[in-house]
Amino acid sequence: MKIAIYPGSFDPVTKGHLSIIERAANIFDKLVVCVMVNSGKHPMFNQQERVALIKKVTGHLPNVEVECSCDLLAEYARKKGSCVIVKGLRAGSDFENEFQMALINRKINPELDTMFLTTEHQYMYLSSSIVKELGKYSVPLQDFLPEEIIEDFERRVHERKGE
Ligand code: ADP
């Protein structure tokens, strides 16, 4: 059984992420979407909340599992019995960083390969950070976030304004 891991912050999961999840789920027998800790980012949703949001938008994909982990990615993949990491590539700006991560992961776990799926053109400029920025200005979010989580997102933006 070919198992792939799709790691990221997913704070929150966007339509760009979902497109990668759907396409990777078509290629592999099982796709594990893993919410990783990113020490450089101050999250809007905690890890469990991000897992719940991803589960909400992937209910139609029976071979997708959603988890969170504090492990090193290369170690996590080994534990899950996976030898493929899936990453999404947007503009060239993603490339340098992703290339470095792929090489480091392979160094730590030589059986691990990284497979890149190019973004769909309409999601090329979409990131969770941009969505969080737009959220502050009441811009309609239908083009950026899966319908099922827009309310959760707007509620959190509202709670944060009250802080
Ligand atoms: P971000 O916070 O920039 O949205 P994440 O860490 O959540 O990034 O991203 C996880 C993975 O999803 C990365 O491989 C990233 O390149 C990819 N990704 C993020 N947004 C998109 C998008 N709009 N289209 C394709 N891939 C994407």
Tab-separated table of C-alpha atoms and ligand atoms in Angstrom:
chain	number	residue	atom	x	y	z
A	1	MET	CA	0.000	0.000	0.000
A	2	LYS	CA	1.480	3.354	-1.069
A	3	ILE	CA	1.124	5.860	1.762
A	4	ALA	CA	2.036	9.531	1.309
A	5	ILE	CA	2.291	12.300	3.890
A	6	TYR	CA	1.173	15.862	3.197
A	7	PRO	CA	2.654	18.036	5.964
A	8	GLY	CA	2.054	21.718	6.644
A	9	SER	CA	0.792	24.345	9.043
A	10	PHE	CA	-2.726	24.549	7.531
A	11	ASP	CA	-3.590	27.588	9.656
A	12	PRO	CA	-6.260	27.366	8.286
A	13	VAL	CA	-6.603	24.857	5.407
A	14	THR	CA	-7.279	26.766	2.153
A	15	LYS	CA	-8.714	25.802	-1.231
A	16	GLY	CA	-5.103	25.607	-2.470
A	17	HIS	CA	-4.306	22.967	0.168
A	18	LEU	CA	-7.549	21.103	-0.569
A	19	SER	CA	-6.724	20.908	-4.261
A	20	ILE	CA	-3.363	19.293	-3.426
A	21	ILE	CA	-5.073	16.882	-0.976
A	22	GLU	CA	-7.669	15.784	-3.563
A	23	ARG	CA	-5.063	15.262	-6.280
A	24	ALA	CA	-2.628	13.386	-4.016
A	25	ALA	CA	-5.470	11.205	-2.676
A	26	ASN	CA	-6.106	10.189	-6.287
A	27	ILE	CA	-2.511	9.106	-6.774
A	28	PHE	CA	-1.801	7.235	-3.511
A	29	ASP	CA	-3.655	4.440	-1.702
A	30	LYS	CA	-3.637	6.510	1.471
A	31	LEU	CA	-2.781	10.148	2.186
A	32	VAL	CA	-1.983	11.284	5.711
A	33	VAL	CA	-2.407	15.037	6.112
A	34	CYS	CA	-0.242	16.018	9.071
A	35	VAL	CA	-0.487	19.318	10.926
A	36	MET	CA	3.067	20.017	12.016
A	37	VAL	CA	4.425	22.378	14.639
A	38	ASN	CA	5.969	25.457	13.100
A	39	SER	CA	7.935	27.301	15.740
A	40	GLY	CA	8.254	30.383	13.524
A	41	LYS	CA	4.516	31.004	13.279
A	42	HIS	CA	2.035	32.225	15.893
A	43	PRO	CA	-1.029	30.157	14.963
A	44	MET	CA	-4.624	31.363	14.677
A	45	PHE	CA	-5.921	27.834	15.357
A	46	ASN	CA	-4.209	25.316	17.655
A	47	GLN	CA	-3.097	21.952	16.234
A	48	GLN	CA	-6.284	20.081	17.272
A	49	GLU	CA	-8.487	22.813	15.792
A	50	ARG	CA	-6.564	22.696	12.512
A	51	VAL	CA	-6.974	18.911	12.395
A	52	ALA	CA	-10.743	19.313	12.968
A	53	LEU	CA	-11.014	21.899	10.159
A	54	ILE	CA	-9.149	19.647	7.703
A	55	LYS	CA	-11.363	16.682	8.687
A	56	LYS	CA	-14.414	18.842	8.012
A	57	VAL	CA	-13.338	19.556	4.415
A	58	THR	CA	-12.003	16.085	3.546
A	59	GLY	CA	-15.028	14.009	4.616
A	60	HIS	CA	-15.627	13.092	0.956
A	61	LEU	CA	-12.164	11.481	0.660
A	62	PRO	CA	-12.206	8.011	2.290
A	63	ASN	CA	-8.454	7.403	1.873
A	64	VAL	CA	-7.431	10.618	3.649
A	65	GLU	CA	-6.396	10.530	7.306
A	66	VAL	CA	-5.722	13.694	9.312
A	67	GLU	CA	-3.377	13.902	12.296
A	68	CYS	CA	-1.018	16.252	14.047
A	69	SER	CA	2.528	15.599	15.121
A	70	CYS	CA	5.383	17.233	16.983
A	71	ASP	CA	7.922	14.797	15.472
A	72	LEU	CA	10.586	15.584	12.953
A	73	LEU	CA	8.938	14.977	9.551
A	74	ALA	CA	11.480	12.374	8.395
A	75	GLU	CA	10.939	10.421	11.634
A	76	TYR	CA	7.162	10.758	11.412
A	77	ALA	CA	7.170	9.376	7.854
A	78	ARG	CA	9.256	6.405	8.981
A	79	LYS	CA	6.795	5.667	11.813
A	80	LYS	CA	3.833	5.843	9.401
A	81	GLY	CA	5.507	3.451	6.947
A	82	SER	CA	5.573	6.129	4.261
A	83	CYS	CA	8.372	6.919	1.848
A	84	VAL	CA	6.756	9.860	0.033
A	85	ILE	CA	6.214	13.435	1.183
A	86	VAL	CA	3.809	15.486	-0.933
A	87	LYS	CA	4.324	19.239	-1.208
A	88	GLY	CA	2.513	21.924	-3.180
A	89	LEU	CA	4.510	24.364	-5.291
A	90	ARG	CA	3.184	27.833	-5.941
A	91	ALA	CA	5.439	30.489	-7.445
A	92	GLY	CA	9.200	30.074	-7.738
A	93	SER	CA	9.482	31.553	-4.249
A	94	ASP	CA	8.405	28.201	-2.733
A	95	PHE	CA	11.084	26.332	-4.608
A	96	GLU	CA	14.298	27.272	-2.745
A	97	ASN	CA	12.884	26.452	0.656
A	98	GLU	CA	11.124	23.255	-0.432
A	99	PHE	CA	14.211	22.034	-2.287
A	100	GLN	CA	16.314	22.499	0.850
A	101	MET	CA	13.704	20.710	3.020
A	102	ALA	CA	13.486	17.800	0.558
A	103	LEU	CA	17.267	17.319	0.620
A	104	ILE	CA	17.477	17.546	4.415
A	105	ASN	CA	14.636	15.062	4.854
A	106	ARG	CA	16.336	12.642	2.481
A	107	LYS	CA	19.603	13.054	4.358
A	108	ILE	CA	17.886	12.131	7.648
A	109	ASN	CA	15.798	9.347	6.091
A	110	PRO	CA	17.405	8.128	2.804
A	111	GLU	CA	14.286	6.162	1.877
A	112	LEU	CA	12.185	9.312	1.823
A	113	ASP	CA	11.310	11.095	-1.432
A	114	THR	CA	9.481	14.378	-1.878
A	115	MET	CA	6.947	14.722	-4.650
A	116	PHE	CA	5.874	18.201	-5.775
A	117	LEU	CA	2.456	18.957	-7.204
A	118	THR	CA	2.125	22.317	-8.921
A	119	THR	CA	-0.679	24.527	-7.719
A	120	GLU	CA	-3.722	25.178	-9.868
A	121	HIS	CA	-3.344	28.631	-11.409
A	122	GLN	CA	-6.253	30.165	-9.482
A	123	TYR	CA	-4.529	29.277	-6.183
A	124	MET	CA	-1.078	30.431	-7.170
A	125	TYR	CA	-1.128	33.470	-4.873
A	126	LEU	CA	-3.151	31.853	-2.103
A	127	SER	CA	-1.677	31.203	1.331
A	128	SER	CA	-3.091	30.879	4.848
A	129	SER	CA	-1.327	34.120	5.789
A	130	ILE	CA	-3.035	36.042	2.973
A	131	VAL	CA	-6.424	34.672	4.046
A	132	LYS	CA	-5.772	35.754	7.657
A	133	GLU	CA	-4.876	39.221	6.395
A	134	LEU	CA	-8.026	39.435	4.235
A	135	GLY	CA	-10.136	38.236	7.165
A	136	LYS	CA	-9.407	41.498	8.979
A	137	TYR	CA	-11.132	43.491	6.234
A	138	SER	CA	-14.391	41.546	5.707
A	139	VAL	CA	-13.443	40.482	2.153
A	140	PRO	CA	-15.648	37.590	0.842
A	141	LEU	CA	-13.656	34.397	1.362
A	142	GLN	CA	-15.525	31.928	-0.894
A	143	ASP	CA	-12.704	31.854	-3.455
A	144	PHE	CA	-10.066	31.127	-0.829
A	145	LEU	CA	-11.504	28.905	1.904
A	146	PRO	CA	-13.597	25.724	1.601
A	147	GLU	CA	-17.265	26.625	2.252
A	148	GLU	CA	-17.514	24.288	5.300
A	149	ILE	CA	-14.993	26.264	7.378
A	150	ILE	CA	-15.756	29.885	6.484
A	151	GLU	CA	-17.990	30.313	9.545
A	152	ASP	CA	-15.342	28.836	11.872
A	153	PHE	CA	-12.772	31.190	10.404
A	154	GLU	CA	-14.984	34.273	10.679
A	155	ARG	CA	-15.874	33.388	14.270
A	156	ARG	CA	-12.184	33.194	15.194
A	157	VAL	CA	-11.442	36.524	13.470
A	158	HIS	CA	-14.293	38.067	15.471
A	159	GLU	CA	-13.044	36.558	18.770
A	160	ARG	CA	-9.569	37.898	18.068
A	161	LYS	CA	-10.887	41.412	17.438
A	162	GLY	CA	-12.438	41.310	20.902
A	163	GLU	CA	-9.122	40.352	22.585
B	1	ADP	P1	1.052	28.340	3.979
B	1	ADP	O1	1.000	28.751	5.416
B	1	ADP	O2	2.053	29.131	3.163
B	1	ADP	O3	-0.295	28.264	3.306
B	1	ADP	P2	1.534	25.532	4.737
B	1	ADP	O4	2.707	25.234	5.599
B	1	ADP	O5	0.210	25.419	5.376
B	1	ADP	O6	1.722	26.926	3.980
B	1	ADP	O7	1.578	24.650	3.406
B	1	ADP	C1	1.688	23.258	3.392
B	1	ADP	C2	1.970	22.827	1.984
B	1	ADP	O8	0.936	23.264	1.116
B	1	ADP	C3	3.267	23.386	1.370
B	1	ADP	O9	3.818	22.381	0.555
B	1	ADP	C4	2.787	24.540	0.538
B	1	ADP	O10	3.667	24.820	-0.535
B	1	ADP	C5	1.466	23.988	0.029
B	1	ADP	N1	0.542	25.042	-0.341
B	1	ADP	C6	0.123	26.079	0.411
B	1	ADP	N2	-0.730	26.867	-0.288
B	1	ADP	C7	-0.841	26.311	-1.523
B	1	ADP	C8	-1.554	26.666	-2.727
B	1	ADP	N3	-2.287	27.773	-2.791
B	1	ADP	N4	-1.422	25.847	-3.801
B	1	ADP	C9	-0.648	24.751	-3.725
B	1	ADP	N5	0.059	24.373	-2.651
B	1	ADP	C10	-0.032	25.136	-1.556
